[in-house]
PDB file of C-alpha atoms in Angstrom:
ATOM      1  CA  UNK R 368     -16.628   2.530 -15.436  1.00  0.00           C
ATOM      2  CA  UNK R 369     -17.644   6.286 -14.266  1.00  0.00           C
ATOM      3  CA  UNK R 370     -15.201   8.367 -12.906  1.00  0.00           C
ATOM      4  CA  UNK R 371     -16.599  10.462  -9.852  1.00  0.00           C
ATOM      5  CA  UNK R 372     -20.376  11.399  -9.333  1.00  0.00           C
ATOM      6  CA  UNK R 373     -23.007  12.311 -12.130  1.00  0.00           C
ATOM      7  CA  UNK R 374     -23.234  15.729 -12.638  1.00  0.00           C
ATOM      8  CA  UNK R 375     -27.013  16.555 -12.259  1.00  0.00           C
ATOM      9  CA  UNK R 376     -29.066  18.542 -10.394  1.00  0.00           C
ATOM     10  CA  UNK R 377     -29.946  16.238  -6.738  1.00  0.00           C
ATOM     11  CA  UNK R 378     -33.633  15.515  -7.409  1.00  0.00           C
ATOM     12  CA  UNK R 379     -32.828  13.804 -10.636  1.00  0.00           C
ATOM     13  CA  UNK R 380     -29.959  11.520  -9.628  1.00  0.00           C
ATOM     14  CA  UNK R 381     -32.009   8.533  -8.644  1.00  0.00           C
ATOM     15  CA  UNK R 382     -33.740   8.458 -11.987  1.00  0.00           C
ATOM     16  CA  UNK R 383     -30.070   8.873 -13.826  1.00  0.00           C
ATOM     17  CA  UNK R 384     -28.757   6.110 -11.444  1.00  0.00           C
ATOM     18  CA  UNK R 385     -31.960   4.078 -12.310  1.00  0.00           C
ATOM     19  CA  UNK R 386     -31.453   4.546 -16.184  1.00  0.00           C
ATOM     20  CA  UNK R 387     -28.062   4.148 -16.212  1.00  0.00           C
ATOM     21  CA  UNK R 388     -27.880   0.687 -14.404  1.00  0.00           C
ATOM     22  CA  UNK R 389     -30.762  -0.581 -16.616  1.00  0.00           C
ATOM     23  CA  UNK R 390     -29.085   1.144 -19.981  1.00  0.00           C
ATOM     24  CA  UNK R 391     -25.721  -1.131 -18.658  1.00  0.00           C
ATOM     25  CA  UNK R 392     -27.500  -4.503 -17.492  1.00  0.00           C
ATOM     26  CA  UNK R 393     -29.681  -4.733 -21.256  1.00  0.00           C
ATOM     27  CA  UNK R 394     -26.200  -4.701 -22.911  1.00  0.00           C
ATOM     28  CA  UNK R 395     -24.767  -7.550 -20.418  1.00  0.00           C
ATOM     29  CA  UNK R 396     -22.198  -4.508 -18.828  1.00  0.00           C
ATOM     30  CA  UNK R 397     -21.234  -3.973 -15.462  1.00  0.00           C
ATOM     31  CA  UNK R 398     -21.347  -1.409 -13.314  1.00  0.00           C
ATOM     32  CA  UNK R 399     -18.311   1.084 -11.460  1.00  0.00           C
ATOM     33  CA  UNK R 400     -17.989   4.248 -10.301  1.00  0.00           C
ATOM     34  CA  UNK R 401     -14.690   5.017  -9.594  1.00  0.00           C
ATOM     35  CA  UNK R 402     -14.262   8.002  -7.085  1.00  0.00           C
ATOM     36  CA  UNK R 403     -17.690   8.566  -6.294  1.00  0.00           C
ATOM     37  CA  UNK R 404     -18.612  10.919  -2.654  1.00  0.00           C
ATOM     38  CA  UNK R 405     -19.859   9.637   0.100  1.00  0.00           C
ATOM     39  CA  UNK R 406     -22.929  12.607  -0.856  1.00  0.00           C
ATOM     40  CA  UNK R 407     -24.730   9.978  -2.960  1.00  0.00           C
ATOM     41  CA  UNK R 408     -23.942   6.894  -1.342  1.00  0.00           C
ATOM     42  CA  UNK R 409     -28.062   6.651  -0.469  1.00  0.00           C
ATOM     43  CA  UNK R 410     -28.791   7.074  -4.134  1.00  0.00           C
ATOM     44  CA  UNK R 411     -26.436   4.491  -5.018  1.00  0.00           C
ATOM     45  CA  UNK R 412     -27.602   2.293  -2.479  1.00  0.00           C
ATOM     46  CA  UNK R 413     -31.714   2.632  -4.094  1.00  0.00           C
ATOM     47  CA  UNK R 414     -30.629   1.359  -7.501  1.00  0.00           C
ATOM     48  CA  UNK R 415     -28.746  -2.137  -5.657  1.00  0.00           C
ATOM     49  CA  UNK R 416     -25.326  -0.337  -6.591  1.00  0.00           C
ATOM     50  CA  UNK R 417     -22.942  -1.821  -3.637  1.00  0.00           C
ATOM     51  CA  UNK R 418     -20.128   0.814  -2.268  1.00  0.00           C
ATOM     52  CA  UNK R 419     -16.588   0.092  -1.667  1.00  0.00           C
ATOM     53  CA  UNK R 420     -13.769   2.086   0.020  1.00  0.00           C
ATOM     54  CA  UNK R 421     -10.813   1.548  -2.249  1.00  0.00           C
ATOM     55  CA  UNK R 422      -7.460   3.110  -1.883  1.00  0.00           C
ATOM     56  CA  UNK R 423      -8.605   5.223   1.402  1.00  0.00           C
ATOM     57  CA  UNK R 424      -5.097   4.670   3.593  1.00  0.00           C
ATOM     58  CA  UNK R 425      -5.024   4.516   7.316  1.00  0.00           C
ATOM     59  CA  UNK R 426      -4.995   7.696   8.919  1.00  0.00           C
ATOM     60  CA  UNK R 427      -3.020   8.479  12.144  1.00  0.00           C
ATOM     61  CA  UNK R 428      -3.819  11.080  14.468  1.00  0.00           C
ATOM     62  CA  UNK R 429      -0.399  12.127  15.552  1.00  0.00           C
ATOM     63  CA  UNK R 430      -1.791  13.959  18.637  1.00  0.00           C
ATOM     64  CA  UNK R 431      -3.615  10.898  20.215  1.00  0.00           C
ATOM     65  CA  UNK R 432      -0.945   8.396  18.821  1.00  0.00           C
ATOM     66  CA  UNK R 433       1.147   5.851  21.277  1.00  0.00           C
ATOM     67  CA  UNK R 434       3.044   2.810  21.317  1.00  0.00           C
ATOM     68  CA  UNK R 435       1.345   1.212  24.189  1.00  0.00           C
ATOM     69  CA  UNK R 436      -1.423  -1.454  24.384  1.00  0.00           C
ATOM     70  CA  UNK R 437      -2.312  -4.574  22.806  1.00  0.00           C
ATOM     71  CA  UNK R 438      -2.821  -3.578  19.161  1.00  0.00           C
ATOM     72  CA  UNK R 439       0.281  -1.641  18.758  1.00  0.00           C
ATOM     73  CA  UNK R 440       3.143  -4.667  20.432  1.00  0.00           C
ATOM     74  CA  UNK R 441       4.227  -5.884  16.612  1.00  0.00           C
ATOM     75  CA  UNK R 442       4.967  -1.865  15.916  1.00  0.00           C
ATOM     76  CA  UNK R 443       6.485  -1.494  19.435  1.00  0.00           C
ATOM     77  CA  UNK R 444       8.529  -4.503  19.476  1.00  0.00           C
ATOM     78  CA  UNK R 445       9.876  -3.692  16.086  1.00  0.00           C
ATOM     79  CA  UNK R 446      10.916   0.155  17.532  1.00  0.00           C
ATOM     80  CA  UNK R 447      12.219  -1.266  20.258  1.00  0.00           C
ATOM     81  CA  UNK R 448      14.553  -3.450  18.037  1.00  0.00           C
ATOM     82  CA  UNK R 449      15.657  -1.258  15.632  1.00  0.00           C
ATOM     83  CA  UNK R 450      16.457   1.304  18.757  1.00  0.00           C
ATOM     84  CA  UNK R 451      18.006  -1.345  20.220  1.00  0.00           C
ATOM     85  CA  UNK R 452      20.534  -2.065  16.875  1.00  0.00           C
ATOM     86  CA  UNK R 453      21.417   1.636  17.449  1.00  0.00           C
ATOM     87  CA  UNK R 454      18.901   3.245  14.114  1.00  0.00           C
ATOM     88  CA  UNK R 455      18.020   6.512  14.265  1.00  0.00           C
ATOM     89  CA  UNK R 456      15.840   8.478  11.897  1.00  0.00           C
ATOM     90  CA  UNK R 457      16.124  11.684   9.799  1.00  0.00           C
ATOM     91  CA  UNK R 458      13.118  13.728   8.176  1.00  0.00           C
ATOM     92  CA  UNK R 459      13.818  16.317   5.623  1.00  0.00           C
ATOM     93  CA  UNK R 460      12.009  17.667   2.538  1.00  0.00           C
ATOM     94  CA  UNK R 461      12.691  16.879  -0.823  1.00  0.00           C
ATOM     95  CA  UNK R 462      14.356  20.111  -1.578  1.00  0.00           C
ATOM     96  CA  UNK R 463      16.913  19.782   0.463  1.00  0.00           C
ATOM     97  CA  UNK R 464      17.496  15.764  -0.252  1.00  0.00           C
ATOM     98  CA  UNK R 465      21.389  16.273  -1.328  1.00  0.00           C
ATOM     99  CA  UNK R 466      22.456  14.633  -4.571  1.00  0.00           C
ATOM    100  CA  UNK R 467      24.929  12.270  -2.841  1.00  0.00           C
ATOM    101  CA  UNK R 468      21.721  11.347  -0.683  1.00  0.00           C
ATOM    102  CA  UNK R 469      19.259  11.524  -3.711  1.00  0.00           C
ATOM    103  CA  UNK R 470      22.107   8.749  -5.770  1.00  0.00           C
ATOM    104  CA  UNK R 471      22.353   6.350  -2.409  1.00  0.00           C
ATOM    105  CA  UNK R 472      18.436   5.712  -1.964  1.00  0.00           C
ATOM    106  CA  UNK R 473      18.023   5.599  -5.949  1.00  0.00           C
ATOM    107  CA  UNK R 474      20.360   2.334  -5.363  1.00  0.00           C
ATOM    108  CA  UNK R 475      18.314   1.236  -2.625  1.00  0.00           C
ATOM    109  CA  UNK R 476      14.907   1.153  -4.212  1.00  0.00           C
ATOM    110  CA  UNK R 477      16.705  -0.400  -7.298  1.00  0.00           C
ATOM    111  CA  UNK R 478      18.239  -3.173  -5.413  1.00  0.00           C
ATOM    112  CA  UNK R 479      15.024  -3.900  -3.872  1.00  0.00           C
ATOM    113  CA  UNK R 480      12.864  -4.287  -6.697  1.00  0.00           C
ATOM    114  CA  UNK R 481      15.309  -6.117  -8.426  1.00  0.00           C
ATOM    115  CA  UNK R 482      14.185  -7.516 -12.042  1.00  0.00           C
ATOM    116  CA  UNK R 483      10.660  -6.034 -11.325  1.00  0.00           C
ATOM    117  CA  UNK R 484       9.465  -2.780 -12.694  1.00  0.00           C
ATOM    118  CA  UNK R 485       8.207  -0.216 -10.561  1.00  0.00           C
ATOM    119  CA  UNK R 486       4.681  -0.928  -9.774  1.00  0.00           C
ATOM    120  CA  UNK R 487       3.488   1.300  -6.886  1.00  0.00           C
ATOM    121  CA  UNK R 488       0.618   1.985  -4.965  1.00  0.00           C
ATOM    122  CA  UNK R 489      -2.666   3.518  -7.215  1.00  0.00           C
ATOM    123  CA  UNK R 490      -2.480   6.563  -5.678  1.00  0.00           C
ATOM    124  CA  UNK R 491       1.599   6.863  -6.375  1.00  0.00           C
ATOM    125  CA  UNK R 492       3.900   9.563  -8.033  1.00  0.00           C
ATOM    126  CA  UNK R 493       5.437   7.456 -10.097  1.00  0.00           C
ATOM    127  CA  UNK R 494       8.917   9.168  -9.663  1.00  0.00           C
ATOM    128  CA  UNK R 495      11.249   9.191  -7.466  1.00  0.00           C
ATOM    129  CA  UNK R 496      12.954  12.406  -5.449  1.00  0.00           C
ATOM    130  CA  UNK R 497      12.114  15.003  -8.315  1.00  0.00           C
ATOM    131  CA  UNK R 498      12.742  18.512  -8.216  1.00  0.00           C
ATOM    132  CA  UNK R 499       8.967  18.579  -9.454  1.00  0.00           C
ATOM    133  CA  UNK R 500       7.728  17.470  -6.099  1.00  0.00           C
ATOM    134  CA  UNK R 501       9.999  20.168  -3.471  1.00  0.00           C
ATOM    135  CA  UNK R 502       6.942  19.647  -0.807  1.00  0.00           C
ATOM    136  CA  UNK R 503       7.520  15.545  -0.552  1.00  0.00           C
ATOM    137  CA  UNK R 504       9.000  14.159   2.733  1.00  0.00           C
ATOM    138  CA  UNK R 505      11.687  11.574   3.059  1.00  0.00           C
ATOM    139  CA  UNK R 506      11.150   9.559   6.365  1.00  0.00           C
ATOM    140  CA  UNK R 507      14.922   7.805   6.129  1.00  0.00           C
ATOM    141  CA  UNK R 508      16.597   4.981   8.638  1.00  0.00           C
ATOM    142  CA  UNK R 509      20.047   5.080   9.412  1.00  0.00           C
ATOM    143  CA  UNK R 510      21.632   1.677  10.539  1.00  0.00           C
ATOM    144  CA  UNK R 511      24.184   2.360  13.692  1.00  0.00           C
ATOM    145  CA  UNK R 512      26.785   3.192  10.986  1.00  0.00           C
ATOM    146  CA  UNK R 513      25.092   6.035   9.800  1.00  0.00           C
ATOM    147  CA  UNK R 514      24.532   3.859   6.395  1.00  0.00           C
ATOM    148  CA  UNK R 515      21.039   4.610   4.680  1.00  0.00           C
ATOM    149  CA  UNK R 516      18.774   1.538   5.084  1.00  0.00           C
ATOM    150  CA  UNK R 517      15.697   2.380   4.801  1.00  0.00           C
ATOM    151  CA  UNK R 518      12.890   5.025   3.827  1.00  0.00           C
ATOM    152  CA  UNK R 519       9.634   5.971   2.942  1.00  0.00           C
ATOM    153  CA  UNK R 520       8.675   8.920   0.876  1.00  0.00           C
ATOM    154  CA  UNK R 521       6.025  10.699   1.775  1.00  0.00           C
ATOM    155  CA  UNK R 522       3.548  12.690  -0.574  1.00  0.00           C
ATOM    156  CA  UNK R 523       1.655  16.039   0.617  1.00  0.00           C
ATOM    157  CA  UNK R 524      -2.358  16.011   0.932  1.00  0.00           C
ATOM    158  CA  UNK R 525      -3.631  19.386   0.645  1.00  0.00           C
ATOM    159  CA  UNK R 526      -5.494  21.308   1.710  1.00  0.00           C
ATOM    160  CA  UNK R 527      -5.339  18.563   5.125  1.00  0.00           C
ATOM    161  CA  UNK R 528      -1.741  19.329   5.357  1.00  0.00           C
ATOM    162  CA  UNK R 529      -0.814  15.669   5.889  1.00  0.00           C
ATOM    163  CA  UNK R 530       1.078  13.278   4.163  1.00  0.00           C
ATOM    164  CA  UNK R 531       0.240  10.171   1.758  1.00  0.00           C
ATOM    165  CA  UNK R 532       2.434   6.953   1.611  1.00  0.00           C
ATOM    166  CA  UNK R 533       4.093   7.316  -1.540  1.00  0.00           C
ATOM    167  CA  UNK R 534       6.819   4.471  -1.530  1.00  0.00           C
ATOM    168  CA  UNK R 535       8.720   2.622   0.698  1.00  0.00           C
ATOM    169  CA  UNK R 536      11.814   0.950   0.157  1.00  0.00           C
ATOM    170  CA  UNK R 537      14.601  -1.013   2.588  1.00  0.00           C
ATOM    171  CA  UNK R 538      18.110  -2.256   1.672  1.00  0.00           C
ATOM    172  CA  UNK R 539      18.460  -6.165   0.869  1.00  0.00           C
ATOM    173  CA  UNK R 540      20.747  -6.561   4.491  1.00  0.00           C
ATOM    174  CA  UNK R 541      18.742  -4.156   6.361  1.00  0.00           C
ATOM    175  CA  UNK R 542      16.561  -6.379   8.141  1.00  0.00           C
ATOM    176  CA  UNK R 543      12.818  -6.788   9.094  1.00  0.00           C
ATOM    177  CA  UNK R 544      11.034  -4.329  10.896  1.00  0.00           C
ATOM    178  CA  UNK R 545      12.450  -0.960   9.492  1.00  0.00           C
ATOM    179  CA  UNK R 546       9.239   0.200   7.448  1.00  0.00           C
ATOM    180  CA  UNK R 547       7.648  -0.001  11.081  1.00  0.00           C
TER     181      UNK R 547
END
């Protein structure tokens, strides 16, 4: 397994590629590269190396986005429900999360997961509301009762200024649809 692109100057990375692959085959290994660019993708591709887009999330363009049309009726019909049930939805940054707030979703997540240890996503903090991270954003549902019940916590990409899906989490009795 390599970790990003070899470091070489570009006329010699098909003959590194080329060695490399045959130095890993005569010893019965296999071949990765983890977090290689899309630069050498061509080189790659001249040695019979295969590419893969792993752990690339979706990307919405706010500006152009809409409910409407024929690939979006799951998402709309599940807005339309939880509108319906009288949700509403708060944004806020993780700085100003208040403690009370911070205690309520910890509860959450831990109800959801249950038995199971925290797993996810490969890309994921691996904590939870920290005072390390004051740039995350908390995407939180409110059931009609103001109760929290539901959120997703949202992870800065710089320098895009966009955000990356950190975790989500719902309460046992809130329902399908919310992370929607």
């Amino acid at each position: 397994m390599v970790s990003g692109d070899p470091i070489c100057p570009a006329e010699l990375m098909p003959e590194l590629l080329a060695d490399f692959r045959d130095f890993c085959l005569m010893r019965g290994w296999r071949v990765a590269f983890l977090g290689a660019s899309r630069n050498h993708l061509d080189s790659y591709a001249a040695v019979d190396l295969r590419s893969l887009c792993y752990g690339e999330e979706a990307v919405i363009d706010l500006s152009g986005f809409t409910l409407e049309g024929r690939k979006n009726k799951s998402l709309r019909h599940a807005v339309a429900k939880w509108e319906k049930a009288g949700a509403r939805m708060e944004f806020m940054f993780n700085a100003s999360i208040p403690e009370h707030l911070k205690l309520e979703l910890c509860q959450i997540s831990a109800d959801w997961r249950g038995d199971n240890p925290e797993t996810g996503f490969s890309m994921g903090l691996g904590r939870l509301m920290s005072s390390e991270d004051p740039d995350c954003l908390l995407a939180l549902a409110y059931d009609k009762e103001e109760r929290p019940v539901g959120f997703a916590y949202l992870v800065p990409v710089y320098p895009d200024h966009g955000f990356s899906l950190d975790i989500t989490r719902t309460s046992l009795d809130a329902g399908n649809g919310i992370n929607e």
